[in-house]
Amino acid sequence: MTCKLTTPELRERKETVIASLKQQMMEKRDLKNGYAFRFPGTDDVLDELMEFIKTERECCDFFIFGLSVSGDKSEIWLELTGAAGAKDFITAELGF
């Protein structure tokens, strides 16, 4: 598993989008082949998560994304999983 972003692109992404999501993360749960992350249910966070997913689909096409959004805007869950090795990749490359 490798990310298709170049090192400078990946570094910039870690400093902006990924850093922002890490700050807003409220909970992290272990899944068999990845993790589930809970975020505040605001529209801004939802927009940010959608942008994250769109970009990650381009550079890390081995991920499987699941997004669960509460209707009352209380929380959003992002499930980030994949084949064998995805969990280690999430920790090592994304720092989640």
Coordinates of C-alpha atoms in Angstrom, one line a residue:
M1 CA 0.0 0.0 0.0
T2 CA 1.3 3.4 -1.0
C3 CA -0.1 6.8 -1.2
K4 CA 0.1 8.4 -4.7
L5 CA 0.8 11.9 -3.3
T6 CA 4.3 13.1 -3.6
T7 CA 6.2 13.7 -0.3
P8 CA 5.7 17.6 -0.4
E9 CA 2.0 17.1 -1.2
L10 CA 1.6 14.6 1.6
R11 CA 3.4 16.8 4.1
E12 CA 1.2 19.8 3.2
R13 CA -1.9 17.7 3.5
K14 CA -0.8 16.4 6.9
E15 CA -0.2 20.0 8.0
T16 CA -3.6 21.3 6.9
V17 CA -6.6 18.9 6.3
I18 CA -5.4 16.0 8.4
A19 CA -4.3 18.2 11.3
S20 CA -7.7 19.9 11.3
L21 CA -9.5 16.6 11.4
K22 CA -7.3 15.3 14.2
Q23 CA -8.1 18.4 16.3
Q24 CA -11.8 17.9 15.8
M25 CA -11.8 14.1 16.4
M26 CA -13.9 13.2 19.5
E27 CA -13.4 9.5 19.6
K28 CA -11.5 6.7 17.8
R29 CA -12.7 3.1 17.7
D30 CA -10.7 0.0 16.6
L31 CA -12.2 -1.9 13.7
K32 CA -10.9 -5.2 12.3
N33 CA -9.4 -3.6 9.2
G34 CA -9.2 0.1 10.2
Y35 CA -10.8 2.6 12.5
A36 CA -14.0 4.5 13.2
F37 CA -13.7 8.2 14.1
R38 CA -16.4 10.4 15.7
F39 CA -16.6 14.1 14.9
P40 CA -18.9 16.9 15.8
G41 CA -22.0 16.9 13.6
T42 CA -21.6 20.4 12.2
D43 CA -22.0 21.2 8.5
D44 CA -18.4 22.5 8.4
V45 CA -17.0 19.2 9.7
L46 CA -19.2 17.3 7.2
D47 CA -17.8 19.5 4.4
E48 CA -14.3 18.9 5.6
L49 CA -14.8 15.1 5.8
M50 CA -16.3 15.0 2.3
E51 CA -13.2 16.9 0.9
F52 CA -11.0 14.5 2.8
I53 CA -12.8 11.5 1.3
K54 CA -12.7 12.9 -2.2
T55 CA -9.0 13.5 -2.0
E56 CA -8.1 10.2 -0.3
R57 CA -10.0 8.3 -3.0
E58 CA -7.6 9.8 -5.6
C59 CA -4.3 9.1 -3.7
C60 CA -5.2 6.0 -1.6
D61 CA -7.6 4.0 -3.7
F62 CA -7.3 1.0 -1.4
F63 CA -9.3 2.6 1.4
I64 CA -13.0 1.9 2.0
F65 CA -14.9 4.9 3.4
G66 CA -18.1 4.8 5.5
L67 CA -19.8 8.0 6.6
S68 CA -22.7 8.0 9.1
V69 CA -24.3 11.4 9.7
S70 CA -26.9 12.0 12.5
G71 CA -29.9 13.9 11.4
D72 CA -29.9 16.0 14.6
K73 CA -26.3 17.2 13.8
S74 CA -24.9 15.7 17.0
E75 CA -22.2 13.6 15.5
I76 CA -20.6 12.2 12.3
W77 CA -18.8 8.8 12.2
L78 CA -16.1 8.2 9.6
E79 CA -15.1 4.6 9.1
L80 CA -11.8 4.2 7.3
T81 CA -10.9 0.6 6.4
G82 CA -9.3 -1.5 3.8
A83 CA -7.5 -4.7 3.0
A84 CA -4.7 -6.2 5.2
G85 CA -2.2 -3.5 6.1
A86 CA -4.7 -0.6 5.9
K87 CA -4.9 -0.2 9.6
D88 CA -1.1 0.2 10.0
F89 CA -1.1 2.6 7.0
I90 CA -3.7 4.8 8.6
T91 CA -1.7 5.0 11.8
A92 CA 1.7 5.5 10.1
E93 CA 0.8 7.8 7.2
L94 CA -2.2 9.7 8.4
G95 CA -1.3 9.7 12.1
F96 CA -4.9 8.9 13.1

